[in-house]
């Protein structure tokens, strides 16, 4: 054996003359190979005027004095180029690339491209120092996790999993201000999904809880509907009603210059919930399935719904039915008929009959009746009649003036019923009368 196995350093042979020559050759090889750094790795021809000891990795396709020396380390020694053939595992610092290179037996590879395993690393800090309990710490303006495309052998999906040890433990994400918690979501102290918020990092309030079994959502705190649109008062009935801003609103505040109707509402989308509040004094009626509006904008209410002043209705859009449905609404009007019981205040009535209709909206009763009297035995100061319901209080409303065989009349309402009187005096005996009365009172 005439040289060392790894660097090829020549041995001094026994009884060799001029031993210094062999020794110096070995020193030159050591000088070229130990703590090695090369100027670059892309040259295919020697640089002009190299300095003593200059080193380069010869690129493929080299010419001139470097011909046939691809991947070798060329070093300028004593006015000539010497070449070191690299062995697998040799490491070289490339000054031009500012990177460490390693020879894999066939090519020089950038160390940054090598597969590096961090399995069982005690901790990892990216841009910062990691320590307990934050064994992985990252300090960066942003972090990106991207899925592997199916074409590259991935699934195209990406998931980040946080796994806790037991039901009562926590797996969550915390958002902080200067490391003081302000919001947290995840499995916080149970298997239910929770969202919590804090003003100071010490006191926390649960804002949302979703049961892990049923999927039911609970809002332990108040719900604020802040998307409000308040268009001008309705001056006419509205069809396909679409006031500005409706598409982004959760509350529609309506009012009207008189009693108005809405036959359809634009902006319906599956599951959308909209609150209608009548902030005015006149009623606004939602017309059930009215052909005056496009089919997709209509209401399916099972009947018209009147929204009195200062009351509201809650609607949900059903995408399958393509209709607005009522989740909750103001009082739905109730209509009916009754036969008033008649009596004379003094005097006597002959044959008499009466028919009446009424509408109850909330606690308000609107009524009307027609009283037919064939004759009166003797003069009657007034005619009393029963009402469809009992007024609340001794006096709760006024009737309206009606025609009494050509004469004016006044109507009053009390807890014991209604009473009609002629303005010109009593109902005289022997005459037939048709009395039209009506009014409103509150229950």
Short mmCIF file of C-alpha atoms in Angstrom, two decimals:
data_model
loop_
_atom_site.label_atom_id
_atom_site.label_comp_id
_atom_site.label_asym_id
_atom_site.label_seq_id
_atom_site.Cartn_x
_atom_site.Cartn_y
_atom_site.Cartn_z
CA UNK A 1 0.00 0.00 0.00
CA UNK A 2 1.53 3.28 -1.09
CA UNK A 3 -1.14 5.81 0.05
CA UNK A 4 -3.73 6.34 2.76
CA UNK A 5 -7.24 4.95 2.14
CA UNK A 6 -9.32 8.17 2.36
CA UNK A 7 -7.25 11.20 1.33
CA UNK A 8 -4.67 9.29 -0.71
CA UNK A 9 -1.70 10.72 1.21
CA UNK A 10 1.54 9.10 -0.12
CA UNK A 11 3.56 6.96 2.26
CA UNK A 12 7.32 7.36 2.64
CA UNK A 13 8.76 4.02 1.56
CA UNK A 14 11.56 2.24 3.38
CA UNK A 15 15.02 3.27 2.20
CA UNK A 16 13.37 5.93 0.01
CA UNK A 17 15.61 8.72 -1.24
CA UNK A 18 14.42 12.35 -1.12
CA UNK A 19 11.82 11.59 1.52
CA UNK A 20 10.97 15.25 1.75
CA UNK A 21 9.33 15.16 -1.66
CA UNK A 22 6.80 12.53 -0.59
CA UNK A 23 6.24 14.27 2.72
CA UNK A 24 5.63 17.63 1.09
CA UNK A 25 3.19 16.04 -1.38
CA UNK A 26 1.17 14.68 1.50
CA UNK A 27 1.16 18.11 3.16
CA UNK A 28 -0.11 19.70 -0.04
CA UNK A 29 -3.00 17.24 -0.18
CA UNK A 30 -3.85 17.96 3.45
CA UNK A 31 -3.69 21.70 2.81
CA UNK A 32 -6.10 21.32 -0.08
CA UNK A 33 -8.54 18.93 1.61
CA UNK A 34 -8.70 19.89 5.30
CA UNK A 35 -11.25 22.64 6.32
CA UNK A 36 -12.02 22.89 2.64
CA UNK A 37 -13.78 25.84 1.06
CA UNK A 38 -14.05 26.40 -2.70
CA UNK A 39 -14.61 29.65 -4.51
CA UNK A 40 -17.45 28.26 -6.65
CA UNK A 41 -18.88 25.14 -8.33
CA UNK A 42 -20.05 26.32 -11.73
CA UNK A 43 -16.81 26.90 -13.67
CA UNK A 44 -16.03 24.82 -16.75
CA UNK A 45 -12.60 26.41 -17.39
CA UNK A 46 -9.78 27.54 -15.08
CA UNK A 47 -9.89 31.16 -13.93
CA UNK A 48 -7.09 33.42 -15.18
CA UNK A 49 -4.28 34.27 -12.77
CA UNK A 50 -5.28 32.06 -9.87
CA UNK A 51 -3.72 32.67 -6.44
CA UNK A 52 -1.66 29.98 -4.77
CA UNK A 53 -4.03 27.52 -3.06
CA UNK A 54 -7.14 28.66 -4.95
CA UNK A 55 -9.78 25.91 -5.00
CA UNK A 56 -12.82 25.28 -7.23
CA UNK A 57 -15.23 22.43 -7.88
CA UNK A 58 -14.96 21.55 -11.55
CA UNK A 59 -18.34 21.68 -13.27
CA UNK A 60 -19.43 19.13 -15.87
CA UNK A 61 -18.26 19.81 -19.42
CA UNK A 62 -14.96 21.36 -18.30
CA UNK A 63 -12.33 22.22 -20.92
CA UNK A 64 -8.65 23.02 -21.10
CA UNK A 65 -6.58 22.06 -18.08
CA UNK A 66 -9.77 20.95 -16.33
CA UNK A 67 -10.97 18.65 -19.08
CA UNK A 68 -12.21 15.31 -17.76
CA UNK A 69 -12.12 16.43 -14.13
CA UNK A 70 -15.88 16.97 -13.51
CA UNK A 71 -16.78 17.07 -9.77
CA UNK A 72 -13.08 17.08 -8.78
CA UNK A 73 -11.66 19.74 -6.50
CA UNK A 74 -9.12 21.75 -8.52
CA UNK A 75 -6.43 23.48 -6.49
CA UNK A 76 -3.62 25.73 -7.82
CA UNK A 77 -0.31 24.51 -6.41
CA UNK A 78 3.21 25.50 -7.43
CA UNK A 79 2.03 26.98 -10.73
CA UNK A 80 -0.14 24.02 -11.80
CA UNK A 81 -3.60 22.58 -11.23
CA UNK A 82 -3.87 19.56 -8.96
CA UNK A 83 -7.07 17.60 -8.64
CA UNK A 84 -8.63 15.77 -5.70
CA UNK A 85 -11.23 13.16 -6.59
CA UNK A 86 -13.98 13.49 -3.91
CA UNK A 87 -15.19 10.53 -1.87
CA UNK A 88 -18.80 10.01 -0.75
CA UNK A 89 -19.53 12.13 2.29
CA UNK A 90 -16.95 14.85 1.65
CA UNK A 91 -18.25 18.29 2.68
CA UNK A 92 -17.26 21.55 1.04
CA UNK A 93 -18.24 25.16 1.73
CA UNK A 94 -19.06 27.09 -1.47
CA UNK A 95 -18.24 30.74 -0.99
CA UNK A 96 -20.18 31.88 -4.06
CA UNK A 97 -23.35 29.99 -2.99
CA UNK A 98 -22.98 30.64 0.74
CA UNK A 99 -23.97 27.03 1.38
CA UNK A 100 -22.49 23.73 2.50
CA UNK A 101 -22.22 21.03 -0.18
CA UNK A 102 -21.91 17.27 0.30
CA UNK A 103 -20.72 14.70 -2.28
CA UNK A 104 -23.14 11.77 -2.54
CA UNK A 105 -20.80 9.61 -4.65
CA UNK A 106 -22.00 11.05 -7.95
CA UNK A 107 -22.85 14.73 -7.45
CA UNK A 108 -22.27 17.63 -5.15
CA UNK A 109 -25.58 18.36 -3.40
CA UNK A 110 -26.79 21.44 -1.58
CA UNK A 111 -27.15 20.46 2.07
CA UNK A 112 -30.48 22.30 2.15
CA UNK A 113 -31.88 19.80 -0.35
CA UNK A 114 -30.91 16.76 1.68
CA UNK A 115 -33.60 14.83 3.54
CA UNK A 116 -33.24 15.71 7.19
CA UNK A 117 -35.16 13.86 9.89
CA UNK A 118 -36.18 15.70 13.05
CA UNK A 119 -37.74 12.64 14.63
CA UNK A 120 -37.72 12.76 18.43
CA UNK A 121 -36.10 16.21 18.48
CA UNK A 122 -36.46 17.50 22.06
CA UNK A 123 -37.69 20.90 20.79
CA UNK A 124 -37.75 23.05 17.67
CA UNK A 125 -37.68 26.82 17.37
CA UNK A 126 -38.30 28.63 14.08
CA UNK A 127 -37.21 32.23 14.29
CA UNK A 128 -37.15 31.98 18.08
CA UNK A 129 -36.01 29.76 20.94
CA UNK A 130 -38.21 26.87 21.99
CA UNK A 131 -38.49 25.79 25.59
CA UNK A 132 -40.93 24.05 27.89
CA UNK A 133 -43.86 23.93 27.63
CA UNK A 134 -43.69 25.32 24.08
CA UNK A 135 -41.50 22.61 22.57
CA UNK A 136 -42.42 23.90 19.11
CA UNK A 137 -42.14 27.68 18.81
CA UNK A 138 -42.52 29.74 15.64
CA UNK A 139 -41.96 33.48 15.29
CA UNK A 140 -43.14 34.61 11.88
CA UNK A 141 -45.45 37.06 10.13
CA UNK A 142 -47.37 34.14 8.66
CA UNK A 143 -47.47 30.35 8.59
CA UNK A 144 -48.64 28.21 5.67
CA UNK A 145 -49.84 24.62 5.59
CA UNK A 146 -50.61 23.41 2.07
CA UNK A 147 -52.13 20.12 0.93
CA UNK A 148 -50.21 17.73 -1.32
CA UNK A 149 -51.88 17.68 -4.72
CA UNK A 150 -53.24 14.28 -5.80
CA UNK A 151 -51.00 14.47 -8.87
CA UNK A 152 -48.02 14.49 -6.50
CA UNK A 153 -49.31 11.52 -4.53
CA UNK A 154 -51.31 13.43 -1.91
CA UNK A 155 -55.01 13.43 -1.11
CA UNK A 156 -55.59 17.13 -1.75
CA UNK A 157 -56.89 17.47 1.81
CA UNK A 158 -55.22 19.10 4.79
CA UNK A 159 -56.16 18.82 8.44
CA UNK A 160 -54.56 20.09 11.63
CA UNK A 161 -55.42 17.84 14.56
CA UNK A 162 -55.24 18.73 18.25
CA UNK A 163 -55.66 15.62 20.39
CA UNK A 164 -56.20 15.80 24.15
CA UNK A 165 -55.65 13.00 26.65
CA UNK A 166 -59.06 12.84 28.37
CA UNK A 167 -62.60 14.28 28.24
CA UNK A 168 -61.96 16.84 30.97
CA UNK A 169 -58.77 18.09 29.29
CA UNK A 170 -58.55 20.83 26.67
CA UNK A 171 -57.69 20.86 22.96
CA UNK A 172 -58.08 24.43 21.77
CA UNK A 173 -56.64 27.39 19.91
CA UNK A 174 -56.06 30.59 21.90
CA UNK A 175 -55.79 34.08 20.38
CA UNK A 176 -53.81 36.55 22.47
CA UNK A 177 -52.89 40.21 22.76
CA UNK A 178 -49.29 40.47 24.01
CA UNK A 179 -49.64 36.87 25.25
CA UNK A 180 -52.81 37.73 27.21
CA UNK A 181 -55.72 35.58 26.00
CA UNK A 182 -58.65 37.26 24.29
CA UNK A 183 -60.46 34.39 22.52
CA UNK A 184 -60.37 30.60 22.62
CA UNK A 185 -62.19 27.93 20.66
CA UNK A 186 -62.07 24.16 20.69
CA UNK A 187 -62.77 21.37 23.17
CA UNK A 188 -62.37 23.40 26.35
CA UNK A 189 -62.68 21.23 29.44
CA UNK A 190 -65.16 18.86 27.77
CA UNK A 191 -65.96 17.25 24.41
CA UNK A 192 -68.41 20.02 23.48
CA UNK A 193 -67.14 22.65 21.04
CA UNK A 194 -66.91 26.03 22.75
CA UNK A 195 -66.04 29.59 21.88
CA UNK A 196 -64.90 31.79 24.77
CA UNK A 197 -63.78 35.41 24.94
CA UNK A 198 -61.98 37.52 27.52
CA UNK A 199 -61.28 41.19 28.08
CA UNK A 200 -58.18 40.68 30.22
CA UNK A 201 -57.04 37.07 29.90
CA UNK A 202 -58.31 36.28 33.40
CA UNK A 203 -62.11 36.31 33.23
CA UNK A 204 -63.68 34.31 30.41
CA UNK A 205 -67.23 34.25 29.02
CA UNK A 206 -68.64 31.42 26.92
CA UNK A 207 -70.26 32.83 23.78
CA UNK A 208 -71.14 29.59 21.99
CA UNK A 209 -71.46 25.91 22.92
CA UNK A 210 -72.19 23.08 20.44
CA UNK A 211 -73.14 19.72 21.91
CA UNK A 212 -70.96 16.93 20.52
CA UNK A 213 -73.84 14.41 20.42
CA UNK A 214 -76.85 16.33 19.12
CA UNK A 215 -75.06 19.17 17.34
CA UNK A 216 -77.41 21.61 19.07
CA UNK A 217 -76.01 25.11 19.41
CA UNK A 218 -76.44 27.13 22.61
CA UNK A 219 -75.74 30.86 22.97
CA UNK A 220 -75.09 31.44 26.68
CA UNK A 221 -74.86 35.20 26.06
CA UNK A 222 -77.00 37.68 24.17
CA UNK A 223 -77.42 37.61 20.40
CA UNK A 224 -77.11 40.99 18.69
CA UNK A 225 -78.68 41.47 15.27
CA UNK A 226 -76.67 44.44 14.05
CA UNK A 227 -77.36 44.34 10.31
CA UNK A 228 -80.28 46.78 10.23
CA UNK A 229 -81.83 48.42 7.18
CA UNK A 230 -84.50 51.11 7.66
CA UNK A 231 -86.05 52.19 4.33
CA UNK A 232 -88.46 55.13 3.99
CA UNK A 233 -92.09 54.63 5.10
CA UNK A 234 -94.22 52.63 2.71
CA UNK A 235 -96.37 55.01 0.68
CA UNK A 236 -98.05 52.16 -1.23
CA UNK A 237 -98.40 48.39 -1.18
CA UNK A 238 -95.08 46.70 -2.02
CA UNK A 239 -94.49 43.81 -4.46
CA UNK A 240 -91.13 42.01 -4.65
CA UNK A 241 -89.99 44.43 -1.96
CA UNK A 242 -86.22 44.99 -2.19
CA UNK A 243 -85.11 48.07 -0.23
CA UNK A 244 -81.45 49.10 -0.49
CA UNK A 245 -79.18 47.07 1.79
CA UNK A 246 -81.67 44.23 2.34
CA UNK A 247 -79.25 41.58 1.07
CA UNK A 248 -76.83 42.17 3.97
CA UNK A 249 -79.41 42.86 6.69
CA UNK A 250 -80.64 40.69 9.55
CA UNK A 251 -83.29 43.24 10.62
CA UNK A 252 -85.71 45.09 8.33
CA UNK A 253 -87.35 48.07 10.04
CA UNK A 254 -90.57 49.02 8.25
CA UNK A 255 -93.17 51.72 8.68
CA UNK A 256 -96.05 53.01 6.57
CA UNK A 257 -97.95 56.22 5.88
CA UNK A 258 -101.21 54.24 6.21
CA UNK A 259 -102.22 50.59 6.41
CA UNK A 260 -100.13 48.86 3.71
CA UNK A 261 -99.35 45.38 2.42
CA UNK A 262 -96.21 43.54 1.32
CA UNK A 263 -96.83 40.67 -1.11
CA UNK A 264 -93.25 39.49 -1.55
CA UNK A 265 -89.73 40.04 -0.28
CA UNK A 266 -86.53 39.76 -2.33
CA UNK A 267 -83.24 38.29 -1.11
CA UNK A 268 -84.45 34.82 -0.11
CA UNK A 269 -81.79 32.11 0.28
CA UNK A 270 -82.00 28.70 1.97
CA UNK A 271 -81.97 29.09 5.74
CA UNK A 272 -81.86 32.89 5.79
CA UNK A 273 -83.57 34.34 8.86
CA UNK A 274 -84.92 37.90 8.76
CA UNK A 275 -86.62 39.94 11.46
CA UNK A 276 -89.29 42.44 10.33
CA UNK A 277 -90.08 45.17 12.87
CA UNK A 278 -92.91 47.64 12.31
CA UNK A 279 -91.51 50.78 13.90
CA UNK A 280 -94.44 52.92 12.75
CA UNK A 281 -98.03 53.32 13.91
CA UNK A 282 -99.91 51.83 10.95
CA UNK A 283 -100.27 48.07 10.41
CA UNK A 284 -98.33 46.35 7.63
CA UNK A 285 -99.83 43.09 6.34
CA UNK A 286 -97.82 40.25 4.80
CA UNK A 287 -100.04 38.79 2.07
CA UNK A 288 -100.04 35.01 1.89
CA UNK A 289 -98.94 33.55 -1.48
CA UNK A 290 -99.94 36.64 -3.44
CA UNK A 291 -99.54 36.48 -7.22
CA UNK A 292 -98.60 40.17 -7.18
CA UNK A 293 -94.99 39.13 -6.43
CA UNK A 294 -92.68 36.64 -8.13
CA UNK A 295 -93.11 33.08 -6.85
CA UNK A 296 -89.65 32.95 -5.24
CA UNK A 297 -90.36 36.13 -3.24
CA UNK A 298 -93.77 35.16 -1.84
CA UNK A 299 -94.84 34.28 1.69
CA UNK A 300 -96.26 30.89 2.72
CA UNK A 301 -97.98 31.81 5.97
CA UNK A 302 -101.25 29.86 6.00
CA UNK A 303 -103.07 33.18 5.90
CA UNK A 304 -102.27 36.89 5.91
CA UNK A 305 -100.28 38.17 8.88
CA UNK A 306 -100.80 41.74 10.04
CA UNK A 307 -97.87 43.33 11.89
CA UNK A 308 -99.30 46.13 14.06
CA UNK A 309 -97.20 49.12 15.02
CA UNK A 310 -94.34 48.37 17.45
CA UNK A 311 -94.59 44.62 16.78
CA UNK A 312 -92.49 42.20 14.72
CA UNK A 313 -92.39 39.01 12.67
CA UNK A 314 -89.53 36.51 12.31
CA UNK A 315 -89.19 34.88 8.89
CA UNK A 316 -87.08 32.02 7.52
CA UNK A 317 -86.60 31.29 3.83
CA UNK A 318 -87.24 27.70 2.75
CA UNK A 319 -85.15 27.01 -0.35
CA UNK A 320 -87.09 23.85 -1.24
CA UNK A 321 -90.47 25.59 -1.14
CA UNK A 322 -88.98 28.85 -2.48
CA UNK A 323 -91.07 30.78 0.04
CA UNK A 324 -90.67 32.88 3.18
CA UNK A 325 -92.12 31.06 6.22
CA UNK A 326 -93.02 32.56 9.57
CA UNK A 327 -91.05 31.31 12.58
CA UNK A 328 -92.87 33.78 14.81
CA UNK A 329 -95.13 36.70 14.07
CA UNK A 330 -97.32 39.34 15.61
CA UNK A 331 -100.94 38.49 16.34
CA UNK A 332 -102.79 36.91 13.45
CA UNK A 333 -106.28 38.45 13.04
CA UNK A 334 -109.19 36.27 14.17
CA UNK A 335 -112.55 36.95 12.51
CA UNK A 336 -116.03 35.77 13.42
CA UNK A 337 -119.75 36.57 13.58
CA UNK A 338 -122.20 36.94 16.47
CA UNK A 339 -125.85 37.79 16.99
CA UNK A 340 -126.16 40.73 19.39
CA UNK A 341 -128.79 40.44 22.14
CA UNK A 342 -131.07 43.51 22.03
CA UNK A 343 -132.97 45.36 24.74
CA UNK A 344 -134.59 48.78 25.14
CA UNK A 345 -133.54 51.31 27.76
CA UNK A 346 -137.12 52.12 28.88
CA UNK A 347 -139.94 51.32 26.49
CA UNK A 348 -140.45 48.03 24.74
CA UNK A 349 -139.20 46.47 21.52
CA UNK A 350 -141.28 44.55 19.08
CA UNK A 351 -139.81 42.04 16.67
CA UNK A 352 -136.04 42.75 16.49
CA UNK A 353 -132.92 41.03 15.15
CA UNK A 354 -129.23 41.81 14.76
CA UNK A 355 -126.18 40.37 12.97
CA UNK A 356 -122.57 41.30 13.62
CA UNK A 357 -118.98 40.59 12.53
CA UNK A 358 -115.75 41.14 14.40
CA UNK A 359 -111.96 40.93 13.94
CA UNK A 360 -109.62 40.42 16.90
CA UNK A 361 -106.03 41.50 16.36
CA UNK A 362 -103.98 41.07 19.50
CA UNK A 363 -106.08 42.67 22.23
CA UNK A 364 -107.97 44.95 19.85
CA UNK A 365 -111.54 44.11 18.72
CA UNK A 366 -112.97 45.78 15.62
CA UNK A 367 -116.71 45.13 15.32
CA UNK A 368 -119.78 46.12 13.34
CA UNK A 369 -123.48 45.20 13.54
CA UNK A 370 -126.80 45.82 11.80
CA UNK A 371 -129.83 46.06 14.09
CA UNK A 372 -133.29 45.68 12.54
CA UNK A 373 -136.34 46.63 14.67
CA UNK A 374 -139.84 46.15 13.23
CA UNK A 375 -141.56 48.32 15.84
CA UNK A 376 -141.25 49.80 19.27
CA UNK A 377 -144.21 49.60 21.65
CA UNK A 378 -143.37 52.81 23.49
CA UNK A 379 -140.56 55.31 23.15
CA UNK A 380 -137.10 53.96 24.03
CA UNK A 381 -134.34 56.25 25.24
CA UNK A 382 -131.66 53.92 23.80
CA UNK A 383 -131.15 50.42 22.43
CA UNK A 384 -128.62 48.19 24.20
CA UNK A 385 -126.86 45.29 22.53
CA UNK A 386 -124.32 42.66 23.54
CA UNK A 387 -120.74 42.65 22.17
CA UNK A 388 -118.65 39.75 20.78
CA UNK A 389 -116.28 39.98 23.77
CA UNK A 390 -116.02 41.83 27.05
CA UNK A 391 -114.16 45.16 26.98
CA UNK A 392 -111.34 45.60 29.45
CA UNK A 393 -112.28 48.31 31.96
CA UNK A 394 -115.45 50.30 32.39
CA UNK A 395 -114.95 52.16 29.15
CA UNK A 396 -112.40 50.99 26.56
CA UNK A 397 -113.38 52.42 23.21
CA UNK A 398 -115.73 54.50 21.09
CA UNK A 399 -118.19 53.51 18.46
CA UNK A 400 -118.70 55.47 15.30
CA UNK A 401 -121.69 57.49 14.22
CA UNK A 402 -124.22 55.49 12.23
CA UNK A 403 -127.37 56.05 10.16
CA UNK A 404 -130.66 55.46 11.99
CA UNK A 405 -133.49 55.76 9.42
CA UNK A 406 -132.15 59.08 8.28
CA UNK A 407 -131.15 60.35 11.71
CA UNK A 408 -127.72 60.55 13.33
CA UNK A 409 -126.81 58.36 16.29
CA UNK A 410 -124.02 57.97 18.79
CA UNK A 411 -122.61 54.69 20.07
CA UNK A 412 -120.80 54.02 23.34
CA UNK A 413 -119.15 50.89 24.72
CA UNK A 414 -118.99 49.76 28.33
CA UNK A 415 -118.26 46.55 30.21
CA UNK A 416 -121.91 45.51 30.09
CA UNK A 417 -122.18 45.97 26.29
CA UNK A 418 -122.94 48.62 23.73
CA UNK A 419 -125.53 51.37 23.64
CA UNK A 420 -126.88 53.42 20.70
CA UNK A 421 -128.85 56.68 21.03
CA UNK A 422 -130.46 59.02 18.51
CA UNK A 423 -129.05 62.51 18.42
CA UNK A 424 -132.54 64.00 17.99
CA UNK A 425 -134.05 62.19 20.95
CA UNK A 426 -135.60 58.84 21.73
CA UNK A 427 -136.56 55.99 19.42
CA UNK A 428 -140.27 56.70 18.99
CA UNK A 429 -142.88 53.98 19.36
CA UNK A 430 -144.55 52.48 16.33
CA UNK A 431 -141.66 53.09 13.94
CA UNK A 432 -139.40 50.48 12.28
CA UNK A 433 -135.67 51.09 12.41
CA UNK A 434 -132.46 49.79 10.76
CA UNK A 435 -129.46 50.80 12.86
CA UNK A 436 -125.86 50.37 11.56
CA UNK A 437 -123.28 50.57 14.33
CA UNK A 438 -119.62 49.72 14.75
CA UNK A 439 -116.49 50.54 16.64
CA UNK A 440 -113.46 49.18 18.42
CA UNK A 441 -112.48 48.31 21.94
CA UNK A 442 -109.66 46.47 23.74
CA UNK A 443 -109.80 43.23 25.67
#
